[in-house]
């Protein structure tokens, strides 16, 4: 905590020095959204380059003065929380003054900018993310406050903990981890008792694009157990994008890649080639939108796709057909095809990339 307080004090000292010299204070923040500031390293994923370009948030410029003020406001809130050893969610910060902040999005962006500027993980700033992910299966652990959580005996999923770094005593006999893109598919597998039937496993869903805690948990499970991690996504550009976030990270959070990415993640399904292999009826597939085409084209250009020739081939199949499919398309073969046939066969015969 002293490191965090010192980092914030240094920023404020810089502001005061500028004012003493009758200069307008400026905050320099790394340009997080610029691909030119990102390098791909196959052992880590997407990470920020050391000498990346920065943008200046000036206090004397009408376009950025408000953002400058909000950054100082949130820095002061973080300083108080670290001093008093209290925590708040991003949502708490927004609701402390909704008129001032204007939207939750503004708060989220500023907190990421501060975390990047100070080079300190968000968790150490005492800011918690609101969790939306679920975990189920062969796993038990103790939360920071001593609560014992057992995901094995639960008929319903357990919410991913809001303080992943604080959990300890993780135990599991799982043979693999299955990341499921969507909540509906996750619940279906839960109802089918999938994680007990095939072989013991841990199932996780970020319910779409994963939040920070879900990504931290996947990474923690990988560090703890070193077992295979498979992804089950829709066969569409959006599903591929989500899988890449787990495996390689995202551009906006590349400054925290070392805590978040798991480059060993494998693509289990739904593969575009599966649609042909299983003779899925064309009527059950969905035509691409212009947005899908653009998203797929952008993914195909990314540096990590060059390292994954088999993924590249699948994306080419998708681009050529201009058709996409949700995991639910397998119900056109039979209602429990996913848990009874598709996943067991894939896992038994190594049908992943």
PDB file of N, CA, C and O in Angstrom, residues 221-258:
ATOM      1  N   UNK A 221      -6.479 -20.485 -11.834  1.00  0.00           N
ATOM      2  CA  UNK A 221      -6.681 -21.936 -11.935  1.00  0.00           C
ATOM      3  C   UNK A 221      -5.556 -22.572 -12.754  1.00  0.00           C
ATOM      4  O   UNK A 221      -5.068 -23.656 -12.444  1.00  0.00           O
ATOM      5  N   UNK A 222      -5.150 -21.865 -13.811  1.00  0.00           N
ATOM      6  CA  UNK A 222      -4.049 -22.365 -14.649  1.00  0.00           C
ATOM      7  C   UNK A 222      -2.754 -22.417 -13.826  1.00  0.00           C
ATOM      8  O   UNK A 222      -2.038 -23.409 -13.825  1.00  0.00           O
ATOM      9  N   UNK A 223      -2.474 -21.348 -13.092  1.00  0.00           N
ATOM     10  CA  UNK A 223      -1.267 -21.316 -12.254  1.00  0.00           C
ATOM     11  C   UNK A 223      -1.307 -22.405 -11.186  1.00  0.00           C
ATOM     12  O   UNK A 223      -0.283 -22.997 -10.847  1.00  0.00           O
ATOM     13  N   UNK A 224      -2.503 -22.672 -10.641  1.00  0.00           N
ATOM     14  CA  UNK A 224      -2.630 -23.629  -9.528  1.00  0.00           C
ATOM     15  C   UNK A 224      -2.565 -25.083  -9.991  1.00  0.00           C
ATOM     16  O   UNK A 224      -1.977 -25.925  -9.318  1.00  0.00           O
ATOM     17  N   UNK A 225      -3.220 -25.396 -11.117  1.00  0.00           N
ATOM     18  CA  UNK A 225      -3.402 -26.802 -11.478  1.00  0.00           C
ATOM     19  C   UNK A 225      -2.692 -27.244 -12.760  1.00  0.00           C
ATOM     20  O   UNK A 225      -2.505 -28.441 -12.970  1.00  0.00           O
ATOM     21  N   UNK A 226      -2.351 -26.298 -13.634  1.00  0.00           N
ATOM     22  CA  UNK A 226      -1.648 -26.633 -14.898  1.00  0.00           C
ATOM     23  C   UNK A 226      -2.347 -27.771 -15.653  1.00  0.00           C
ATOM     24  O   UNK A 226      -1.706 -28.733 -16.083  1.00  0.00           O
ATOM     25  N   UNK A 227      -3.668 -27.665 -15.771  1.00  0.00           N
ATOM     26  CA  UNK A 227      -4.426 -28.668 -16.535  1.00  0.00           C
ATOM     27  C   UNK A 227      -4.916 -28.007 -17.827  1.00  0.00           C
ATOM     28  O   UNK A 227      -4.973 -26.784 -17.911  1.00  0.00           O
ATOM     29  N   UNK A 228      -5.264 -28.808 -18.858  1.00  0.00           N
ATOM     30  CA  UNK A 228      -5.692 -28.204 -20.129  1.00  0.00           C
ATOM     31  C   UNK A 228      -6.904 -27.283 -19.952  1.00  0.00           C
ATOM     32  O   UNK A 228      -7.780 -27.553 -19.124  1.00  0.00           O
ATOM     33  N   UNK A 229      -6.916 -26.204 -20.719  1.00  0.00           N
ATOM     34  CA  UNK A 229      -8.053 -25.276 -20.712  1.00  0.00           C
ATOM     35  C   UNK A 229      -8.634 -25.217 -22.118  1.00  0.00           C
ATOM     36  O   UNK A 229      -7.926 -24.895 -23.072  1.00  0.00           O
ATOM     37  N   UNK A 230      -9.911 -25.572 -22.231  1.00  0.00           N
ATOM     38  CA  UNK A 230     -10.596 -25.574 -23.524  1.00  0.00           C
ATOM     39  C   UNK A 230     -11.669 -24.486 -23.559  1.00  0.00           C
ATOM     40  O   UNK A 230     -12.245 -24.155 -22.520  1.00  0.00           O
ATOM     41  N   UNK A 231     -11.941 -23.976 -24.762  1.00  0.00           N
ATOM     42  CA  UNK A 231     -13.014 -22.981 -24.895  1.00  0.00           C
ATOM     43  C   UNK A 231     -14.128 -23.531 -25.774  1.00  0.00           C
ATOM     44  O   UNK A 231     -13.877 -24.223 -26.756  1.00  0.00           O
ATOM     45  N   UNK A 232     -15.350 -23.206 -25.392  1.00  0.00           N
ATOM     46  CA  UNK A 232     -16.540 -23.571 -26.169  1.00  0.00           C
ATOM     47  C   UNK A 232     -17.260 -22.277 -26.526  1.00  0.00           C
ATOM     48  O   UNK A 232     -17.864 -21.638 -25.656  1.00  0.00           O
ATOM     49  N   UNK A 233     -17.138 -21.884 -27.780  1.00  0.00           N
ATOM     50  CA  UNK A 233     -17.647 -20.582 -28.245  1.00  0.00           C
ATOM     51  C   UNK A 233     -18.584 -20.765 -29.424  1.00  0.00           C
ATOM     52  O   UNK A 233     -18.550 -21.810 -30.093  1.00  0.00           O
ATOM     53  N   UNK A 234     -19.374 -19.745 -29.718  1.00  0.00           N
ATOM     54  CA  UNK A 234     -20.137 -19.738 -30.963  1.00  0.00           C
ATOM     55  C   UNK A 234     -19.165 -19.702 -32.137  1.00  0.00           C
ATOM     56  O   UNK A 234     -18.076 -19.126 -32.025  1.00  0.00           O
ATOM     57  N   UNK A 235     -19.573 -20.311 -33.257  1.00  0.00           N
ATOM     58  CA  UNK A 235     -18.731 -20.254 -34.467  1.00  0.00           C
ATOM     59  C   UNK A 235     -19.037 -18.951 -35.204  1.00  0.00           C
ATOM     60  O   UNK A 235     -19.685 -18.931 -36.247  1.00  0.00           O
ATOM     61  N   UNK A 236     -18.608 -17.847 -34.597  1.00  0.00           N
ATOM     62  CA  UNK A 236     -18.789 -16.533 -35.232  1.00  0.00           C
ATOM     63  C   UNK A 236     -17.643 -15.613 -34.794  1.00  0.00           C
ATOM     64  O   UNK A 236     -16.922 -15.927 -33.844  1.00  0.00           O
ATOM     65  N   UNK A 237     -17.452 -14.482 -35.471  1.00  0.00           N
ATOM     66  CA  UNK A 237     -16.318 -13.602 -35.135  1.00  0.00           C
ATOM     67  C   UNK A 237     -16.334 -13.138 -33.679  1.00  0.00           C
ATOM     68  O   UNK A 237     -15.283 -13.005 -33.054  1.00  0.00           O
ATOM     69  N   UNK A 238     -17.523 -12.926 -33.126  1.00  0.00           N
ATOM     70  CA  UNK A 238     -17.640 -12.461 -31.749  1.00  0.00           C
ATOM     71  C   UNK A 238     -17.113 -13.536 -30.775  1.00  0.00           C
ATOM     72  O   UNK A 238     -16.400 -13.231 -29.821  1.00  0.00           O
ATOM     73  N   UNK A 239     -17.463 -14.802 -31.049  1.00  0.00           N
ATOM     74  CA  UNK A 239     -16.984 -15.915 -30.212  1.00  0.00           C
ATOM     75  C   UNK A 239     -15.464 -16.045 -30.274  1.00  0.00           C
ATOM     76  O   UNK A 239     -14.805 -16.276 -29.257  1.00  0.00           O
ATOM     77  N   UNK A 240     -14.915 -15.885 -31.481  1.00  0.00           N
ATOM     78  CA  UNK A 240     -13.456 -15.965 -31.655  1.00  0.00           C
ATOM     79  C   UNK A 240     -12.782 -14.825 -30.881  1.00  0.00           C
ATOM     80  O   UNK A 240     -11.774 -15.025 -30.214  1.00  0.00           O
ATOM     81  N   UNK A 241     -13.372 -13.632 -30.961  1.00  0.00           N
ATOM     82  CA  UNK A 241     -12.838 -12.464 -30.256  1.00  0.00           C
ATOM     83  C   UNK A 241     -12.764 -12.732 -28.744  1.00  0.00           C
ATOM     84  O   UNK A 241     -11.755 -12.462 -28.098  1.00  0.00           O
ATOM     85  N   UNK A 242     -13.848 -13.290 -28.194  1.00  0.00           N
ATOM     86  CA  UNK A 242     -13.906 -13.573 -26.752  1.00  0.00           C
ATOM     87  C   UNK A 242     -12.835 -14.598 -26.368  1.00  0.00           C
ATOM     88  O   UNK A 242     -12.135 -14.446 -25.368  1.00  0.00           O
ATOM     89  N   UNK A 243     -12.688 -15.634 -27.203  1.00  0.00           N
ATOM     90  CA  UNK A 243     -11.666 -16.656 -26.942  1.00  0.00           C
ATOM     91  C   UNK A 243     -10.262 -16.035 -26.947  1.00  0.00           C
ATOM     92  O   UNK A 243      -9.420 -16.361 -26.097  1.00  0.00           O
ATOM     93  N   UNK A 244     -10.029 -15.111 -27.868  1.00  0.00           N
ATOM     94  CA  UNK A 244      -8.722 -14.438 -27.953  1.00  0.00           C
ATOM     95  C   UNK A 244      -8.457 -13.578 -26.715  1.00  0.00           C
ATOM     96  O   UNK A 244      -7.306 -13.423 -26.300  1.00  0.00           O
ATOM     97  N   UNK A 245      -9.519 -13.025 -26.115  1.00  0.00           N
ATOM     98  CA  UNK A 245      -9.352 -12.226 -24.891  1.00  0.00           C
ATOM     99  C   UNK A 245      -8.817 -13.120 -23.756  1.00  0.00           C
ATOM    100  O   UNK A 245      -7.898 -12.741 -23.031  1.00  0.00           O
ATOM    101  N   UNK A 246      -9.382 -14.334 -23.618  1.00  0.00           N
ATOM    102  CA  UNK A 246      -8.890 -15.258 -22.588  1.00  0.00           C
ATOM    103  C   UNK A 246      -7.446 -15.685 -22.875  1.00  0.00           C
ATOM    104  O   UNK A 246      -6.628 -15.777 -21.965  1.00  0.00           O
ATOM    105  N   UNK A 247      -7.164 -15.962 -24.130  1.00  0.00           N
ATOM    106  CA  UNK A 247      -5.862 -16.545 -24.507  1.00  0.00           C
ATOM    107  C   UNK A 247      -4.757 -15.491 -24.601  1.00  0.00           C
ATOM    108  O   UNK A 247      -3.681 -15.656 -24.045  1.00  0.00           O
ATOM    109  N   UNK A 248      -5.054 -14.405 -25.306  1.00  0.00           N
ATOM    110  CA  UNK A 248      -4.007 -13.427 -25.605  1.00  0.00           C
ATOM    111  C   UNK A 248      -4.206 -12.077 -24.932  1.00  0.00           C
ATOM    112  O   UNK A 248      -3.339 -11.220 -24.987  1.00  0.00           O
ATOM    113  N   UNK A 249      -5.385 -11.866 -24.341  1.00  0.00           N
ATOM    114  CA  UNK A 249      -5.642 -10.584 -23.689  1.00  0.00           C
ATOM    115  C   UNK A 249      -6.281  -9.586 -24.636  1.00  0.00           C
ATOM    116  O   UNK A 249      -6.516  -9.872 -25.811  1.00  0.00           O
ATOM    117  N   UNK A 250      -6.570  -8.400 -24.103  1.00  0.00           N
ATOM    118  CA  UNK A 250      -7.200  -7.352 -24.904  1.00  0.00           C
ATOM    119  C   UNK A 250      -6.255  -6.166 -25.005  1.00  0.00           C
ATOM    120  O   UNK A 250      -5.390  -5.977 -24.152  1.00  0.00           O
ATOM    121  N   UNK A 251      -6.435  -5.370 -26.029  1.00  0.00           N
ATOM    122  CA  UNK A 251      -5.574  -4.205 -26.238  1.00  0.00           C
ATOM    123  C   UNK A 251      -5.692  -3.251 -25.051  1.00  0.00           C
ATOM    124  O   UNK A 251      -4.697  -2.770 -24.523  1.00  0.00           O
ATOM    125  N   UNK A 252      -6.930  -3.001 -24.605  1.00  0.00           N
ATOM    126  CA  UNK A 252      -7.128  -1.982 -23.563  1.00  0.00           C
ATOM    127  C   UNK A 252      -6.540  -2.394 -22.211  1.00  0.00           C
ATOM    128  O   UNK A 252      -6.233  -1.559 -21.379  1.00  0.00           O
ATOM    129  N   UNK A 253      -6.386  -3.714 -21.969  1.00  0.00           N
ATOM    130  CA  UNK A 253      -5.820  -4.170 -20.683  1.00  0.00           C
ATOM    131  C   UNK A 253      -4.442  -4.806 -20.875  1.00  0.00           C
ATOM    132  O   UNK A 253      -3.978  -5.566 -20.021  1.00  0.00           O
ATOM    133  N   UNK A 254      -3.767  -4.462 -21.977  1.00  0.00           N
ATOM    134  CA  UNK A 254      -2.475  -5.102 -22.271  1.00  0.00           C
ATOM    135  C   UNK A 254      -1.422  -4.775 -21.224  1.00  0.00           C
ATOM    136  O   UNK A 254      -0.458  -5.503 -21.046  1.00  0.00           O
ATOM    137  N   UNK A 255      -1.627  -3.677 -20.486  1.00  0.00           N
ATOM    138  CA  UNK A 255      -0.649  -3.317 -19.451  1.00  0.00           C
ATOM    139  C   UNK A 255      -0.702  -4.274 -18.260  1.00  0.00           C
ATOM    140  O   UNK A 255       0.173  -4.281 -17.408  1.00  0.00           O
ATOM    141  N   UNK A 256      -1.761  -5.111 -18.200  1.00  0.00           N
ATOM    142  CA  UNK A 256      -1.865  -6.100 -17.116  1.00  0.00           C
ATOM    143  C   UNK A 256      -1.797  -7.527 -17.647  1.00  0.00           C
ATOM    144  O   UNK A 256      -2.196  -8.468 -16.963  1.00  0.00           O
ATOM    145  N   UNK A 257      -1.283  -7.698 -18.878  1.00  0.00           N
ATOM    146  CA  UNK A 257      -1.322  -9.010 -19.535  1.00  0.00           C
ATOM    147  C   UNK A 257      -0.749 -10.135 -18.676  1.00  0.00           C
ATOM    148  O   UNK A 257      -1.276 -11.241 -18.653  1.00  0.00           O
ATOM    149  N   UNK A 258       0.323  -9.847 -17.932  1.00  0.00           N
ATOM    150  CA  UNK A 258       1.010 -10.908 -17.176  1.00  0.00           C
ATOM    151  C   UNK A 258       0.109 -11.560 -16.127  1.00  0.00           C
ATOM    152  O   UNK A 258       0.350 -12.698 -15.733  1.00  0.00           O
TER     153      UNK A 258
END
